[in-house]
XYZ file of N, CA and C in Angstrom:
327
model
N 117.100 116.794 107.566
C 115.785 116.231 107.309
C 114.801 116.721 108.372
N 113.623 116.940 107.964
C 112.594 117.462 108.855
C 111.910 116.347 109.625
N 111.544 116.647 110.841
C 110.791 115.712 111.662
C 109.353 116.223 111.786
N 108.927 117.032 110.830
C 107.601 117.638 110.896
C 106.531 116.672 110.413
N 105.317 116.967 110.785
C 104.177 116.130 110.418
C 103.753 116.461 108.995
N 103.475 115.434 108.219
C 102.975 115.643 106.860
C 101.490 115.933 106.920
N 100.937 116.266 105.759
C 99.492 116.492 105.705
C 98.723 115.204 105.988
N 99.374 114.043 105.801
C 98.737 112.756 106.086
C 98.906 112.342 107.543
N 99.640 113.136 108.309
C 99.780 112.873 109.738
C 101.001 112.069 110.145
N 101.760 111.510 109.197
C 102.953 110.754 109.579
C 104.134 111.702 109.743
N 105.116 111.255 110.500
C 106.347 112.012 110.689
C 107.515 111.148 110.232
N 108.564 111.802 109.807
C 109.796 111.107 109.470
C 110.694 111.105 110.701
N 111.170 109.930 111.112
C 112.057 109.880 112.278
C 113.355 110.650 112.023
N 113.988 111.039 113.100
C 115.279 111.718 113.007
C 116.219 110.856 112.158
N 116.946 111.472 111.222
C 117.857 110.707 110.363
C 118.920 109.954 111.157
N 119.381 108.868 110.554
C 120.476 108.057 111.111
C 120.145 107.462 112.475
N 118.908 107.036 112.636
C 118.469 106.326 113.836
C 117.947 104.957 113.409
N 117.726 104.080 114.368
C 117.148 102.777 114.047
C 115.794 102.944 113.351
N 114.974 103.851 113.865
C 113.653 104.057 113.273
C 113.779 104.508 111.825
N 114.720 105.388 111.543
C 114.925 105.860 110.173
C 115.387 104.712 109.274
N 116.322 103.914 109.740
C 116.842 102.807 108.937
C 115.747 101.794 108.618
N 114.911 101.484 109.591
C 113.821 100.533 109.377
C 112.780 101.131 108.431
N 112.439 102.395 108.634
C 111.464 103.041 107.762
C 111.946 103.066 106.315
N 113.216 103.327 106.098
C 113.771 103.339 104.745
C 113.679 101.947 104.122
N 113.938 100.904 104.902
C 113.778 99.545 104.378
C 112.352 99.354 103.868
N 111.390 99.795 104.653
C 109.980 99.648 104.273
C 109.623 100.520 103.069
N 110.135 101.745 103.049
C 109.828 102.668 101.960
C 110.492 102.286 100.636
N 111.480 101.405 100.701
C 112.104 100.926 99.467
C 111.477 99.611 99.016
N 110.373 99.241 99.668
C 109.600 98.084 99.217
C 110.012 96.751 99.801
N 110.884 96.758 100.790
C 111.334 95.501 101.378
C 110.364 95.028 102.448
N 110.282 93.712 102.581
C 109.587 93.104 103.714
C 110.662 92.799 104.741
N 110.340 93.013 106.014
C 111.355 92.824 107.047
C 110.717 92.292 108.323
N 111.433 91.436 109.013
C 110.984 90.892 110.300
C 111.835 91.504 111.420
N 111.400 91.328 112.654
C 112.187 91.817 113.781
C 113.571 91.169 113.799
N 113.632 89.863 113.507
C 114.919 89.167 113.498
C 115.843 89.748 112.429
N 115.301 90.042 111.263
C 116.119 90.641 110.203
C 116.596 92.029 110.597
N 115.735 92.782 111.271
C 116.129 94.120 111.718
C 117.293 94.027 112.694
N 117.241 93.040 113.572
C 118.311 92.887 114.559
C 119.629 92.550 113.879
N 119.597 91.716 112.846
C 120.815 91.294 112.165
C 121.294 92.335 111.155
N 120.427 92.731 110.231
C 120.826 93.638 109.153
C 121.185 95.029 109.655
N 120.433 95.515 110.622
C 120.617 96.886 111.083
C 121.276 96.967 112.456
N 121.659 95.817 113.000
C 122.265 95.762 114.328
C 121.377 96.467 115.352
N 120.067 96.209 115.237
C 119.072 96.868 116.083
C 118.658 95.923 117.216
N 119.110 96.164 118.436
C 118.846 95.238 119.523
C 117.415 95.265 120.061
N 116.650 96.256 119.725
C 115.286 96.397 120.253
C 114.314 96.717 119.125
N 114.337 95.871 118.097
C 113.565 96.128 116.873
C 112.063 96.246 117.130
N 111.528 95.433 118.039
C 110.095 95.486 118.316
C 109.657 96.828 118.858
N 110.439 97.400 119.744
C 110.052 98.698 120.298
C 110.259 99.817 119.272
N 111.240 99.671 118.401
C 111.424 100.668 117.341
C 110.250 100.607 116.371
N 109.809 99.401 116.027
C 108.661 99.261 115.123
C 107.414 99.863 115.771
N 107.272 99.713 117.073
C 106.146 100.315 117.783
C 106.186 101.836 117.657
N 107.381 102.423 117.752
C 107.520 103.877 117.570
C 107.113 104.285 116.161
N 107.533 103.498 115.167
C 107.189 103.815 113.781
C 105.674 103.790 113.614
N 105.040 102.786 114.214
C 103.578 102.666 114.102
C 102.866 103.797 114.817
N 103.251 104.060 116.054
C 102.475 104.956 116.907
C 103.014 106.379 116.966
N 104.245 106.547 117.395
C 104.803 107.894 117.565
C 104.922 108.626 116.226
N 105.359 107.906 115.187
C 105.548 108.534 113.886
C 104.350 108.337 112.961
N 103.339 107.640 113.431
C 102.038 107.497 112.776
C 102.081 106.863 111.383
N 102.842 105.777 111.230
C 102.891 105.066 109.954
C 101.959 103.868 109.945
N 101.188 103.669 110.988
C 100.277 102.524 111.070
C 99.320 102.423 109.882
N 98.769 103.530 109.359
C 97.853 103.394 108.228
C 98.485 102.742 106.984
N 99.804 102.793 106.878
C 100.486 102.243 105.704
C 101.128 100.883 105.967
N 101.294 100.538 107.219
C 102.046 99.342 107.595
C 101.183 98.092 107.547
N 101.661 97.108 106.818
C 101.016 95.791 106.793
C 101.891 94.850 107.601
N 101.267 93.892 108.246
C 102.037 92.913 109.006
C 101.291 91.592 109.034
N 102.065 90.514 109.124
C 101.466 89.191 109.259
C 102.432 88.299 110.018
N 101.863 87.320 110.694
C 102.679 86.327 111.362
C 103.109 85.285 110.349
N 104.363 84.876 110.426
C 104.833 83.802 109.566
C 105.633 82.824 110.414
N 105.566 81.540 110.083
C 106.279 80.540 110.879
C 107.790 80.640 110.679
N 108.506 80.343 111.731
C 109.967 80.307 111.695
C 110.434 79.382 112.815
N 111.706 79.169 112.918
C 112.249 78.353 113.990
C 113.074 79.218 114.924
N 112.931 78.981 116.212
C 113.683 79.732 117.218
C 115.140 79.284 117.187
N 115.971 79.982 117.917
C 117.380 79.607 118.054
C 117.558 78.249 118.697
N 116.508 77.771 119.362
C 116.540 76.455 120.008
C 115.941 75.379 119.105
N 115.564 75.768 117.886
C 115.045 74.804 116.926
C 113.561 74.519 117.036
N 112.844 75.283 117.844
C 111.414 75.064 118.003
C 110.624 75.958 117.043
N 109.501 75.438 116.567
C 108.631 76.214 115.691
C 108.036 77.379 116.473
N 108.106 78.534 115.874
C 107.549 79.739 116.483
C 107.037 80.629 115.346
N 106.618 81.817 115.686
C 106.117 82.747 114.679
C 106.784 84.094 114.871
N 106.966 84.788 113.760
C 107.509 86.137 113.804
C 106.644 87.038 112.943
N 106.700 88.322 113.235
C 105.960 89.290 112.428
C 106.820 89.752 111.264
N 106.191 89.823 110.114
C 106.826 90.384 108.930
C 106.078 91.675 108.599
N 106.834 92.724 108.297
C 106.252 94.044 108.048
C 106.573 94.494 106.630
N 105.656 95.270 106.029
C 105.896 95.852 104.710
C 104.889 96.953 104.432
N 105.226 97.776 103.434
C 104.308 98.767 102.885
C 103.896 98.278 101.505
N 102.661 98.487 101.145
C 102.169 98.140 99.820
C 102.873 99.019 98.789
N 103.258 98.429 97.663
C 103.998 99.192 96.647
C 103.174 100.364 96.099
N 101.872 100.199 95.985
C 101.022 101.306 95.517
C 101.048 102.461 96.517
N 101.022 102.140 97.812
C 101.103 103.185 98.842
C 102.435 103.919 98.766
N 103.506 103.181 98.529
C 104.835 103.809 98.429
C 104.861 104.792 97.269
N 104.311 104.385 96.143
C 104.283 105.271 94.968
C 103.477 106.533 95.252
N 102.348 106.383 95.928
C 101.503 107.535 96.264
C 102.215 108.450 97.257
N 102.849 107.854 98.260
C 103.591 108.650 99.243
C 104.679 109.474 98.564
N 105.445 108.831 97.690
C 106.528 109.532 96.994
C 105.982 110.636 96.086
N 104.869 110.378 95.437
C 104.283 111.370 94.533
C 103.737 112.576 95.287
N 103.225 112.351 96.486
C 102.581 113.424 97.247
C 103.486 114.115 98.257
N 104.646 113.529 98.535
C 105.532 114.109 99.544
C 106.977 113.986 99.068
N 107.535 115.061 98.504
C 108.894 114.993 97.975
C 109.955 114.699 99.038
N 109.598 114.893 100.303
C 110.556 114.582 101.377
C 110.883 113.095 101.430
N 109.941 112.262 101.007
C 110.130 110.816 101.113
C 111.357 110.363 100.314
N 111.436 110.744 99.040
C 112.577 110.313 98.217
C 113.878 110.904 98.732
N 113.854 112.155 99.186
C 115.058 112.770 99.757
C 115.510 112.011 101.002
N 114.553 111.609 101.804
C 114.833 110.854 103.030
C 115.473 109.513 102.680
N 114.904 108.821 101.703
C 115.455 107.535 101.264
C 116.871 107.738 100.729
N 117.042 108.711 99.845
C 118.354 108.962 99.250
C 119.406 109.250 100.319
N 119.039 110.045 101.319
C 119.965 110.375 102.410
C 120.456 109.115 103.107
N 119.584 108.158 103.320
C 119.954 106.959 104.067
C 120.598 105.867 103.213
N 120.495 105.989 101.906
C 121.102 104.971 101.040
C 122.454 105.390 100.483
N 122.979 106.517 100.945
C 124.309 106.982 100.499
C 125.363 105.990 100.889
């Protein structure tokens, strides 16, 4: 898989990394929180990986996020960020960049 910049300026992270796994979750239309990333993907530093996806790989223009209430491990009310890509954006990305579907397919084997 290529780590080159697309015409839209985003890059695909190196395959089989935390950043790639999280990006694939987003590109398949899932909403995900940092806590879910830590559990589902065994990613101990999900917040910093998401920062790389936003900044280093330039996916910020497509990334939506919102705070949602949750409870901490100690039972106290807190908030977490939930991240997602709009389904229309995903369709446009796939239509304009054939690497996207290949990238998803590679990670869903």
